[in-house]
Amino acid sequence: MNEPEVPLTGGNVSAGVVRVGETVRRPAGPWTPAVHALLRHLHASGFRAAPLPLGIDERGREILTHAPGTTLWPDRMDVLAPPDRLARVARLIRAFHDAAETFTPPPDAAWQRLLPVLDDGPTLVGHHDIAPWNLVADGPSGAWTLIDWDGAGPTTRLWDLAYACAGFVRLTGAAPFARPDEETAARLRTFADAYGLDGPRRRALVPLLGRRVRGMYDFLLERAALGERPWADHWRDGHGDAWRGDAEYIEAREDLWTRALLA
């Protein structure tokens, strides 16, 4: 008997994503073979906080193991309020980066490149969208899994980490997630400490925080002008304004971030 397909909602790009039993089926693309090679490498390296690819189904969709739980964004961000849970995310990202650094992409790898990497030359294959909308948590102490790997591609640790800081630390002045500046700075320090970021990389991270977030605004502006969906829909819904506001907030406080990270 064929198992029913249950649409999975949430996130910003979930069209065509369904659950079938204990698997997830997603639209595949030219990047899928390279992404599956990365995911298999991560599991072989001991990193299990990612889906395991199981092949392609009869409809040409990729098959992945289902991650139990729900995403943190936007209604479960309180899970990360305790510093030790914020630190857990940073340690998870560090474990992923350490495993990814030993990955050799297939010679014919075709990555889905949405944003340029405005950092040094790529040093590993990163996720490119490590954020609360892509972290599934099975409760505060259960399994935590990074999902939505279709945007993976060559990058650097710091470019991946800058985006993760913005999302998980919540580098924003917008309600309901805004905190006093000093508290936000302390949480950024907690994140960097848990990742194990050394002094030179801490200093190098600071200017990337704003550049990475502003890159999201520029991306949506460009794609909306071309009428590309779903990006044009996101622009219409105010995502561009939100990214621009966060970029301005971050850029205005670079001295604060520097003091917090290098104290």
PDB file of C-alpha atoms in Angstrom:
ATOM      1  CA  MET A   1       0.000   0.000   0.000  1.00  0.00           C
ATOM      2  CA  ASN A   2       1.309   3.420  -0.946  1.00  0.00           C
ATOM      3  CA  GLU A   3       1.820   5.685   2.049  1.00  0.00           C
ATOM      4  CA  PRO A   4       0.085   9.076   1.945  1.00  0.00           C
ATOM      5  CA  GLU A   5       2.000  12.212   1.078  1.00  0.00           C
ATOM      6  CA  VAL A   6       1.766  14.925   3.718  1.00  0.00           C
ATOM      7  CA  PRO A   7       2.826  18.423   2.578  1.00  0.00           C
ATOM      8  CA  LEU A   8       5.493  19.984   4.803  1.00  0.00           C
ATOM      9  CA  THR A   9       5.083  23.702   5.328  1.00  0.00           C
ATOM     10  CA  GLY A  10       7.222  26.254   7.085  1.00  0.00           C
ATOM     11  CA  GLY A  11      10.405  27.922   5.955  1.00  0.00           C
ATOM     12  CA  ASN A  12      10.499  30.212   2.962  1.00  0.00           C
ATOM     13  CA  VAL A  13      10.820  27.707   0.113  1.00  0.00           C
ATOM     14  CA  SER A  14       8.780  24.565   0.776  1.00  0.00           C
ATOM     15  CA  ALA A  15       6.720  24.088  -2.387  1.00  0.00           C
ATOM     16  CA  GLY A  16       6.587  20.425  -3.374  1.00  0.00           C
ATOM     17  CA  VAL A  17       8.154  19.148  -0.135  1.00  0.00           C
ATOM     18  CA  VAL A  18       6.205  16.230   1.347  1.00  0.00           C
ATOM     19  CA  ARG A  19       6.602  13.587   4.006  1.00  0.00           C
ATOM     20  CA  VAL A  20       6.054   9.946   3.050  1.00  0.00           C
ATOM     21  CA  GLY A  21       6.316   7.676   6.052  1.00  0.00           C
ATOM     22  CA  GLU A  22       9.720   8.284   7.614  1.00  0.00           C
ATOM     23  CA  THR A  23      11.098   9.958   4.488  1.00  0.00           C
ATOM     24  CA  VAL A  24      10.921  13.410   2.927  1.00  0.00           C
ATOM     25  CA  ARG A  25      10.548  13.909  -0.826  1.00  0.00           C
ATOM     26  CA  ARG A  26      11.780  17.154  -2.368  1.00  0.00           C
ATOM     27  CA  PRO A  27      12.110  18.472  -5.925  1.00  0.00           C
ATOM     28  CA  ALA A  28      15.555  17.580  -7.259  1.00  0.00           C
ATOM     29  CA  GLY A  29      17.821  19.717  -9.414  1.00  0.00           C
ATOM     30  CA  PRO A  30      21.214  19.646 -11.138  1.00  0.00           C
ATOM     31  CA  TRP A  31      22.808  20.223  -7.721  1.00  0.00           C
ATOM     32  CA  THR A  32      21.214  17.154  -6.089  1.00  0.00           C
ATOM     33  CA  PRO A  33      23.978  14.587  -6.830  1.00  0.00           C
ATOM     34  CA  ALA A  34      26.643  16.854  -5.300  1.00  0.00           C
ATOM     35  CA  VAL A  35      24.473  17.633  -2.271  1.00  0.00           C
ATOM     36  CA  HIS A  36      23.823  13.927  -1.721  1.00  0.00           C
ATOM     37  CA  ALA A  37      27.544  13.230  -1.921  1.00  0.00           C
ATOM     38  CA  LEU A  38      28.121  15.889   0.765  1.00  0.00           C
ATOM     39  CA  LEU A  39      25.413  14.468   3.037  1.00  0.00           C
ATOM     40  CA  ARG A  40      26.755  10.929   2.696  1.00  0.00           C
ATOM     41  CA  HIS A  41      30.237  12.203   3.569  1.00  0.00           C
ATOM     42  CA  LEU A  42      28.932  14.011   6.651  1.00  0.00           C
ATOM     43  CA  HIS A  43      27.262  10.847   7.940  1.00  0.00           C
ATOM     44  CA  ALA A  44      30.351   8.761   7.182  1.00  0.00           C
ATOM     45  CA  SER A  45      32.398  11.307   9.147  1.00  0.00           C
ATOM     46  CA  GLY A  46      30.143  10.966  12.174  1.00  0.00           C
ATOM     47  CA  PHE A  47      28.049  14.106  11.688  1.00  0.00           C
ATOM     48  CA  ARG A  48      24.458  12.918  11.974  1.00  0.00           C
ATOM     49  CA  ALA A  49      22.661  16.265  12.390  1.00  0.00           C
ATOM     50  CA  ALA A  50      21.665  16.223   8.727  1.00  0.00           C
ATOM     51  CA  PRO A  51      19.275  14.102   6.650  1.00  0.00           C
ATOM     52  CA  LEU A  52      20.659  10.997   4.986  1.00  0.00           C
ATOM     53  CA  PRO A  53      19.939  10.787   1.237  1.00  0.00           C
ATOM     54  CA  LEU A  54      18.171   7.619   0.123  1.00  0.00           C
ATOM     55  CA  GLY A  55      18.124   8.154  -3.632  1.00  0.00           C
ATOM     56  CA  ILE A  56      15.592   9.428  -6.161  1.00  0.00           C
ATOM     57  CA  ASP A  57      11.970   8.272  -6.342  1.00  0.00           C
ATOM     58  CA  GLU A  58       9.929   7.300  -9.423  1.00  0.00           C
ATOM     59  CA  ARG A  59       8.821  10.926  -9.842  1.00  0.00           C
ATOM     60  CA  GLY A  60      12.370  12.261  -9.909  1.00  0.00           C
ATOM     61  CA  ARG A  61      12.268  13.658  -6.379  1.00  0.00           C
ATOM     62  CA  GLU A  62      15.112  13.273  -3.926  1.00  0.00           C
ATOM     63  CA  ILE A  63      14.433  11.006  -0.949  1.00  0.00           C
ATOM     64  CA  LEU A  64      15.818  11.962   2.452  1.00  0.00           C
ATOM     65  CA  THR A  65      15.362  10.623   5.966  1.00  0.00           C
ATOM     66  CA  HIS A  66      12.786  12.576   7.950  1.00  0.00           C
ATOM     67  CA  ALA A  67      14.022  14.649  10.904  1.00  0.00           C
ATOM     68  CA  PRO A  68      11.763  14.435  13.972  1.00  0.00           C
ATOM     69  CA  GLY A  69      10.582  17.668  15.559  1.00  0.00           C
ATOM     70  CA  THR A  70       9.743  21.123  14.226  1.00  0.00           C
ATOM     71  CA  THR A  71      11.735  24.138  13.104  1.00  0.00           C
ATOM     72  CA  LEU A  72      12.528  26.830  15.654  1.00  0.00           C
ATOM     73  CA  TRP A  73      11.404  29.747  13.494  1.00  0.00           C
ATOM     74  CA  PRO A  74       9.339  31.722  14.246  1.00  0.00           C
ATOM     75  CA  ASP A  75       7.357  30.352  17.184  1.00  0.00           C
ATOM     76  CA  ARG A  76       9.974  28.320  19.080  1.00  0.00           C
ATOM     77  CA  MET A  77      12.881  30.757  19.300  1.00  0.00           C
ATOM     78  CA  ASP A  78      12.528  30.706  23.084  1.00  0.00           C
ATOM     79  CA  VAL A  79      14.231  27.289  22.923  1.00  0.00           C
ATOM     80  CA  LEU A  80      17.485  29.197  22.326  1.00  0.00           C
ATOM     81  CA  ALA A  81      17.034  31.696  25.162  1.00  0.00           C
ATOM     82  CA  PRO A  82      19.301  29.796  27.603  1.00  0.00           C
ATOM     83  CA  PRO A  83      22.949  30.418  26.657  1.00  0.00           C
ATOM     84  CA  ASP A  84      23.795  26.716  26.801  1.00  0.00           C
ATOM     85  CA  ARG A  85      21.284  25.967  24.038  1.00  0.00           C
ATOM     86  CA  LEU A  86      22.609  28.809  21.902  1.00  0.00           C
ATOM     87  CA  ALA A  87      26.048  27.312  22.454  1.00  0.00           C
ATOM     88  CA  ARG A  88      24.737  23.922  21.345  1.00  0.00           C
ATOM     89  CA  VAL A  89      23.877  25.375  17.928  1.00  0.00           C
ATOM     90  CA  ALA A  90      27.369  26.830  17.575  1.00  0.00           C
ATOM     91  CA  ARG A  91      28.985  23.499  18.470  1.00  0.00           C
ATOM     92  CA  LEU A  92      26.749  21.750  15.938  1.00  0.00           C
ATOM     93  CA  ILE A  93      27.895  24.171  13.217  1.00  0.00           C
ATOM     94  CA  ARG A  94      31.537  23.644  14.195  1.00  0.00           C
ATOM     95  CA  ALA A  95      31.102  19.870  13.949  1.00  0.00           C
ATOM     96  CA  PHE A  96      29.540  20.280  10.506  1.00  0.00           C
ATOM     97  CA  HIS A  97      32.336  22.532   9.271  1.00  0.00           C
ATOM     98  CA  ASP A  98      35.019  20.181  10.602  1.00  0.00           C
ATOM     99  CA  ALA A  99      33.407  17.252   8.761  1.00  0.00           C
ATOM    100  CA  ALA A 100      32.835  19.281   5.572  1.00  0.00           C
ATOM    101  CA  GLU A 101      36.476  20.365   5.450  1.00  0.00           C
ATOM    102  CA  THR A 102      37.494  16.800   4.515  1.00  0.00           C
ATOM    103  CA  PHE A 103      34.881  16.505   1.764  1.00  0.00           C
ATOM    104  CA  THR A 104      36.114  16.294  -1.820  1.00  0.00           C
ATOM    105  CA  PRO A 105      33.265  17.270  -4.188  1.00  0.00           C
ATOM    106  CA  PRO A 106      32.582  15.119  -7.253  1.00  0.00           C
ATOM    107  CA  PRO A 107      34.450  16.412 -10.318  1.00  0.00           C
ATOM    108  CA  ASP A 108      31.133  17.185 -12.019  1.00  0.00           C
ATOM    109  CA  ALA A 109      29.582  18.896  -8.969  1.00  0.00           C
ATOM    110  CA  ALA A 110      26.951  21.474  -9.941  1.00  0.00           C
ATOM    111  CA  TRP A 111      26.038  23.664  -6.982  1.00  0.00           C
ATOM    112  CA  GLN A 112      23.064  25.987  -6.757  1.00  0.00           C
ATOM    113  CA  ARG A 113      24.791  29.355  -6.367  1.00  0.00           C
ATOM    114  CA  LEU A 114      22.353  31.993  -5.154  1.00  0.00           C
ATOM    115  CA  LEU A 115      24.624  34.523  -3.426  1.00  0.00           C
ATOM    116  CA  PRO A 116      28.301  35.288  -4.032  1.00  0.00           C
ATOM    117  CA  VAL A 117      30.759  34.555  -1.229  1.00  0.00           C
ATOM    118  CA  LEU A 118      32.177  37.958  -0.264  1.00  0.00           C
ATOM    119  CA  ASP A 119      35.047  36.519   1.719  1.00  0.00           C
ATOM    120  CA  ASP A 120      38.328  34.816   0.871  1.00  0.00           C
ATOM    121  CA  GLY A 121      38.438  31.963  -1.614  1.00  0.00           C
ATOM    122  CA  PRO A 122      36.218  28.982  -0.661  1.00  0.00           C
ATOM    123  CA  THR A 123      37.773  26.566   1.816  1.00  0.00           C
ATOM    124  CA  LEU A 124      34.914  24.086   2.254  1.00  0.00           C
ATOM    125  CA  VAL A 125      31.418  23.249   1.092  1.00  0.00           C
ATOM    126  CA  GLY A 126      28.996  24.993   3.423  1.00  0.00           C
ATOM    127  CA  HIS A 127      25.252  25.063   3.906  1.00  0.00           C
ATOM    128  CA  HIS A 128      24.653  28.754   2.988  1.00  0.00           C
ATOM    129  CA  ASP A 129      21.381  28.927   4.960  1.00  0.00           C
ATOM    130  CA  ILE A 130      22.152  27.845   8.534  1.00  0.00           C
ATOM    131  CA  ALA A 131      19.281  29.583  10.281  1.00  0.00           C
ATOM    132  CA  PRO A 132      16.432  28.896  12.732  1.00  0.00           C
ATOM    133  CA  TRP A 133      14.077  28.099   9.849  1.00  0.00           C
ATOM    134  CA  ASN A 134      16.392  25.254   8.870  1.00  0.00           C
ATOM    135  CA  LEU A 135      17.024  23.784  12.313  1.00  0.00           C
ATOM    136  CA  VAL A 136      14.559  21.073  13.350  1.00  0.00           C
ATOM    137  CA  ALA A 137      14.557  20.393  17.096  1.00  0.00           C
ATOM    138  CA  ASP A 138      12.943  17.359  18.677  1.00  0.00           C
ATOM    139  CA  GLY A 139      12.548  19.184  21.987  1.00  0.00           C
ATOM    140  CA  PRO A 140      15.278  21.108  23.867  1.00  0.00           C
ATOM    141  CA  SER A 141      17.264  17.969  24.678  1.00  0.00           C
ATOM    142  CA  GLY A 142      16.358  15.732  21.726  1.00  0.00           C
ATOM    143  CA  ALA A 143      17.917  15.497  18.271  1.00  0.00           C
ATOM    144  CA  TRP A 144      18.646  18.757  16.426  1.00  0.00           C
ATOM    145  CA  THR A 145      18.934  18.502  12.640  1.00  0.00           C
ATOM    146  CA  LEU A 146      19.946  20.940   9.902  1.00  0.00           C
ATOM    147  CA  ILE A 147      17.663  20.637   6.867  1.00  0.00           C
ATOM    148  CA  ASP A 148      17.294  22.198   3.389  1.00  0.00           C
ATOM    149  CA  TRP A 149      20.733  21.473   1.972  1.00  0.00           C
ATOM    150  CA  ASP A 150      19.888  22.239  -1.668  1.00  0.00           C
ATOM    151  CA  GLY A 151      21.720  25.581  -1.460  1.00  0.00           C
ATOM    152  CA  ALA A 152      24.982  24.007  -0.268  1.00  0.00           C
ATOM    153  CA  GLY A 153      28.149  24.999  -2.097  1.00  0.00           C
ATOM    154  CA  PRO A 154      31.714  26.285  -1.805  1.00  0.00           C
ATOM    155  CA  THR A 155      32.187  28.947   0.866  1.00  0.00           C
ATOM    156  CA  THR A 156      34.237  29.707   3.978  1.00  0.00           C
ATOM    157  CA  ARG A 157      33.661  28.986   7.623  1.00  0.00           C
ATOM    158  CA  LEU A 158      33.240  32.664   8.423  1.00  0.00           C
ATOM    159  CA  TRP A 159      30.748  33.381   5.621  1.00  0.00           C
ATOM    160  CA  ASP A 160      28.579  30.464   6.782  1.00  0.00           C
ATOM    161  CA  LEU A 161      29.044  31.461  10.418  1.00  0.00           C
ATOM    162  CA  ALA A 162      28.208  35.147   9.871  1.00  0.00           C
ATOM    163  CA  TYR A 163      24.787  34.192   8.550  1.00  0.00           C
ATOM    164  CA  ALA A 164      24.237  31.749  11.414  1.00  0.00           C
ATOM    165  CA  CYS A 165      25.117  34.435  13.969  1.00  0.00           C
ATOM    166  CA  ALA A 166      22.555  36.809  12.499  1.00  0.00           C
ATOM    167  CA  GLY A 167      19.817  34.198  12.687  1.00  0.00           C
ATOM    168  CA  PHE A 168      20.491  32.374  15.945  1.00  0.00           C
ATOM    169  CA  VAL A 169      21.934  35.181  18.072  1.00  0.00           C
ATOM    170  CA  ARG A 170      19.242  37.425  16.527  1.00  0.00           C
ATOM    171  CA  LEU A 171      21.298  40.429  15.467  1.00  0.00           C
ATOM    172  CA  THR A 172      18.279  42.654  15.035  1.00  0.00           C
ATOM    173  CA  GLY A 173      16.588  45.688  16.474  1.00  0.00           C
ATOM    174  CA  ALA A 174      13.166  44.537  15.318  1.00  0.00           C
ATOM    175  CA  ALA A 175      10.417  43.277  17.613  1.00  0.00           C
ATOM    176  CA  PRO A 176       9.788  40.739  18.981  1.00  0.00           C
ATOM    177  CA  PHE A 177      13.396  39.514  19.008  1.00  0.00           C
ATOM    178  CA  ALA A 178      15.313  42.708  19.857  1.00  0.00           C
ATOM    179  CA  ARG A 179      17.351  42.626  23.083  1.00  0.00           C
ATOM    180  CA  PRO A 180      19.435  45.302  24.817  1.00  0.00           C
ATOM    181  CA  ASP A 181      22.655  45.807  22.873  1.00  0.00           C
ATOM    182  CA  GLU A 182      24.934  44.509  25.606  1.00  0.00           C
ATOM    183  CA  GLU A 183      22.867  41.343  25.996  1.00  0.00           C
ATOM    184  CA  THR A 184      22.985  40.710  22.246  1.00  0.00           C
ATOM    185  CA  ALA A 185      26.739  41.277  22.265  1.00  0.00           C
ATOM    186  CA  ALA A 186      27.137  38.779  25.121  1.00  0.00           C
ATOM    187  CA  ARG A 187      25.150  36.196  23.173  1.00  0.00           C
ATOM    188  CA  LEU A 188      27.376  36.767  20.148  1.00  0.00           C
ATOM    189  CA  ARG A 189      30.376  36.120  22.395  1.00  0.00           C
ATOM    190  CA  THR A 190      28.734  32.916  23.666  1.00  0.00           C
ATOM    191  CA  PHE A 191      28.228  31.756  20.077  1.00  0.00           C
ATOM    192  CA  ALA A 192      31.835  32.470  19.054  1.00  0.00           C
ATOM    193  CA  ASP A 193      33.199  30.823  22.205  1.00  0.00           C
ATOM    194  CA  ALA A 194      31.144  27.670  21.660  1.00  0.00           C
ATOM    195  CA  TYR A 195      32.203  27.462  18.003  1.00  0.00           C
ATOM    196  CA  GLY A 196      35.825  27.767  19.115  1.00  0.00           C
ATOM    197  CA  LEU A 197      36.620  30.801  16.996  1.00  0.00           C
ATOM    198  CA  ASP A 198      40.192  32.030  17.483  1.00  0.00           C
ATOM    199  CA  GLY A 199      41.237  35.670  17.893  1.00  0.00           C
ATOM    200  CA  PRO A 200      42.104  36.560  14.281  1.00  0.00           C
ATOM    201  CA  ARG A 201      38.929  34.946  12.993  1.00  0.00           C
ATOM    202  CA  ARG A 202      36.852  36.788  15.592  1.00  0.00           C
ATOM    203  CA  ARG A 203      38.156  40.090  14.278  1.00  0.00           C
ATOM    204  CA  ALA A 204      37.597  38.994  10.676  1.00  0.00           C
ATOM    205  CA  LEU A 205      34.040  37.894  11.454  1.00  0.00           C
ATOM    206  CA  VAL A 206      32.795  41.327  12.531  1.00  0.00           C
ATOM    207  CA  PRO A 207      32.631  43.070   9.112  1.00  0.00           C
ATOM    208  CA  LEU A 208      31.152  39.925   7.551  1.00  0.00           C
ATOM    209  CA  LEU A 209      28.120  40.036   9.848  1.00  0.00           C
ATOM    210  CA  GLY A 210      26.652  43.057   8.106  1.00  0.00           C
ATOM    211  CA  ARG A 211      27.899  42.128   4.645  1.00  0.00           C
ATOM    212  CA  ARG A 212      26.258  38.711   4.792  1.00  0.00           C
ATOM    213  CA  VAL A 213      22.899  40.108   5.899  1.00  0.00           C
ATOM    214  CA  ARG A 214      23.000  42.969   3.402  1.00  0.00           C
ATOM    215  CA  GLY A 215      23.726  40.360   0.755  1.00  0.00           C
ATOM    216  CA  MET A 216      20.292  38.892   1.419  1.00  0.00           C
ATOM    217  CA  TYR A 217      18.691  42.289   0.825  1.00  0.00           C
ATOM    218  CA  ASP A 218      20.633  42.759  -2.418  1.00  0.00           C
ATOM    219  CA  PHE A 219      19.695  39.255  -3.563  1.00  0.00           C
ATOM    220  CA  LEU A 220      15.978  39.774  -2.991  1.00  0.00           C
ATOM    221  CA  LEU A 221      16.087  43.210  -4.617  1.00  0.00           C
ATOM    222  CA  GLU A 222      17.720  41.769  -7.739  1.00  0.00           C
ATOM    223  CA  ARG A 223      15.465  38.712  -8.009  1.00  0.00           C
ATOM    224  CA  ALA A 224      12.311  40.709  -7.318  1.00  0.00           C
ATOM    225  CA  ALA A 225      13.211  43.115 -10.130  1.00  0.00           C
ATOM    226  CA  LEU A 226      13.387  40.091 -12.430  1.00  0.00           C
ATOM    227  CA  GLY A 227      10.046  38.811 -11.173  1.00  0.00           C
ATOM    228  CA  GLU A 228      11.554  35.498 -10.037  1.00  0.00           C
ATOM    229  CA  ARG A 229       9.478  33.474  -7.625  1.00  0.00           C
ATOM    230  CA  PRO A 230       9.477  32.796  -4.756  1.00  0.00           C
ATOM    231  CA  TRP A 231      11.885  35.702  -4.222  1.00  0.00           C
ATOM    232  CA  ALA A 232       9.541  38.312  -5.695  1.00  0.00           C
ATOM    233  CA  ASP A 233       6.847  37.086  -3.308  1.00  0.00           C
ATOM    234  CA  HIS A 234       9.224  37.427  -0.357  1.00  0.00           C
ATOM    235  CA  TRP A 235      10.093  40.966  -1.437  1.00  0.00           C
ATOM    236  CA  ARG A 236       6.424  41.882  -1.652  1.00  0.00           C
ATOM    237  CA  ASP A 237       5.864  40.432   1.810  1.00  0.00           C
ATOM    238  CA  GLY A 238       8.509  42.695   3.345  1.00  0.00           C
ATOM    239  CA  HIS A 239      11.478  40.353   3.622  1.00  0.00           C
ATOM    240  CA  GLY A 240      13.711  42.864   1.875  1.00  0.00           C
ATOM    241  CA  ASP A 241      12.885  45.590   4.387  1.00  0.00           C
ATOM    242  CA  ALA A 242      13.581  43.178   7.249  1.00  0.00           C
ATOM    243  CA  TRP A 243      17.018  42.201   5.881  1.00  0.00           C
ATOM    244  CA  ARG A 244      17.931  45.845   5.214  1.00  0.00           C
ATOM    245  CA  GLY A 245      16.887  46.861   8.726  1.00  0.00           C
ATOM    246  CA  ASP A 246      18.964  44.083  10.265  1.00  0.00           C
ATOM    247  CA  ALA A 247      21.972  44.998   8.111  1.00  0.00           C
ATOM    248  CA  GLU A 248      21.776  48.616   9.265  1.00  0.00           C
ATOM    249  CA  TYR A 249      21.439  47.509  12.892  1.00  0.00           C
ATOM    250  CA  ILE A 250      24.504  45.247  12.619  1.00  0.00           C
ATOM    251  CA  GLU A 251      26.673  47.729  10.736  1.00  0.00           C
ATOM    252  CA  ALA A 252      25.967  50.506  13.249  1.00  0.00           C
ATOM    253  CA  ARG A 253      27.292  48.329  16.095  1.00  0.00           C
ATOM    254  CA  GLU A 254      30.517  46.909  14.677  1.00  0.00           C
ATOM    255  CA  ASP A 255      32.541  48.443  17.498  1.00  0.00           C
ATOM    256  CA  LEU A 256      30.282  46.745  20.038  1.00  0.00           C
ATOM    257  CA  TRP A 257      30.658  43.355  18.353  1.00  0.00           C
ATOM    258  CA  THR A 258      34.424  43.798  18.202  1.00  0.00           C
ATOM    259  CA  ARG A 259      34.665  44.647  21.911  1.00  0.00           C
ATOM    260  CA  ALA A 260      32.468  41.688  22.840  1.00  0.00           C
ATOM    261  CA  LEU A 261      34.407  39.187  20.752  1.00  0.00           C
ATOM    262  CA  LEU A 262      37.908  40.376  21.633  1.00  0.00           C
ATOM    263  CA  ALA A 263      37.457  41.232  25.320  1.00  0.00           C
TER     264      ALA A 263
END
